[in-house]
Every structure is written in C-alpha cells, then in structure tokens.
Coordinates of C-alpha atoms in Angstrom, one line a residue:
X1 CA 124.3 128.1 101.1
X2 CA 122.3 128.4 104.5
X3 CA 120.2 131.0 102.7
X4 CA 119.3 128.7 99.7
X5 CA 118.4 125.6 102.1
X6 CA 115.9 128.0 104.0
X7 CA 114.5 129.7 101.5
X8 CA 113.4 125.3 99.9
X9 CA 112.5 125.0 103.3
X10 CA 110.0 127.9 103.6
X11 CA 108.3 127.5 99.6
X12 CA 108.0 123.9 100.9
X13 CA 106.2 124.6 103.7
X14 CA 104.1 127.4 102.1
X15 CA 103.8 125.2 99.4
X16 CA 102.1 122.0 101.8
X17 CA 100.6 124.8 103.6
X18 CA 98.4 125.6 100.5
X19 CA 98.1 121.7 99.0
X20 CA 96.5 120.7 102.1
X21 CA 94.4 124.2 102.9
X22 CA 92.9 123.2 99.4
X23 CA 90.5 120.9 100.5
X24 CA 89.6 122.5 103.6
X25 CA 86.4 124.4 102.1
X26 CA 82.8 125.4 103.1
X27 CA 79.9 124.1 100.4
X28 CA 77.6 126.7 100.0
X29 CA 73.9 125.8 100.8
X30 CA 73.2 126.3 97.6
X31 CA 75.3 123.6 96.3
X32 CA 74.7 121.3 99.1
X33 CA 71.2 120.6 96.8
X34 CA 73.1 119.2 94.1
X35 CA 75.5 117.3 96.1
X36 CA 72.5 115.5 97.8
X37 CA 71.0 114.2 94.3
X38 CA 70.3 110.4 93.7
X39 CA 72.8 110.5 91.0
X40 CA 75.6 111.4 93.2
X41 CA 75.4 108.1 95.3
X42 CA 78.1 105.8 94.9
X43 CA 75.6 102.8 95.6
X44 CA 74.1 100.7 92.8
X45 CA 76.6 100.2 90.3
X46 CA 76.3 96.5 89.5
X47 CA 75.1 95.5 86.7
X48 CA 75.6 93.1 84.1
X49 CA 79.0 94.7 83.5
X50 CA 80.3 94.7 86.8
X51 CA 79.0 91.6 87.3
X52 CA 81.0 90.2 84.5
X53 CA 84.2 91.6 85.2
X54 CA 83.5 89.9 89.2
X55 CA 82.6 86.6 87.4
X56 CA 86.0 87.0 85.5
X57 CA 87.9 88.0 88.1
X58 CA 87.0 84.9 90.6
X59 CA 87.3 82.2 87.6
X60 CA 89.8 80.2 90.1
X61 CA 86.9 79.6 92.6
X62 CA 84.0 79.0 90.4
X63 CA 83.0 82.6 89.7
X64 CA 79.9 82.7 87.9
X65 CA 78.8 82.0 84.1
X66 CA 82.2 83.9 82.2
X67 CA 85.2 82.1 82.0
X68 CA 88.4 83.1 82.7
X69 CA 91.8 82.3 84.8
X70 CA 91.2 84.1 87.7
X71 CA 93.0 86.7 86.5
X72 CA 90.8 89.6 85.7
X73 CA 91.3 89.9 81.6
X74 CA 88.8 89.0 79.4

C-alpha cells in the first residue's frame, strides 16, 4: 500500500508540475505584433448594451431609463 500512496503522490506532483509550467511561456516577437492590436484591448466595451444590462441591474437605486427590480433579468 506504501507503494500505491507514493506513486498518487509523485503523478500528482508531476501532474501540478506540468498544469502550472503551462503558462509559464515566452511570446515570440513575432506574435507580440498581434497581441498589441487595438482590438485586443479590453477597454471600450460599453455601449448601449452594456449600458442596459447596468441600468437593469441598479433598478433599486434609480438606475437609468430600463426598468427592472434590481435584480439583473430583463
């Protein structure tokens, strides 16, 4: 039985080993050019959409134009 526990222990720790070396990784200069592109900013989302679901969404304090309970459905 010692052998069994031991040998979970080691695939688990090879196994976190290689989950978390995953993400550990160099970009390329190449692809550093399409990483930098305006369209891969998280900025400048809200629209009339978003805008919507905020109104919605904050129907207990007043919100905006849409009504709603405050509770975030439609």
């Amino acid at each position: 039985m010692p052998s069994s526990v031991r040998a979970r222990g080691l695939f688990a720790a090879a196994a976190l080993f290689f989950v978390f070396s995953a993400g550990c990784t160099r970009v390329a200069p190449y692809e550093r050019g399409v990483l930098a592109r305006p369209t891969m900013s998280p900025g400048s989302l809200s629209g009339p959409g978003e805008e919507h679901v905020y109104d919605v969404h904050e129907g207990a304090t007043g919100g905006g134009t849409a009504g709603g309970g405050g509770c975030g459905c439609n």
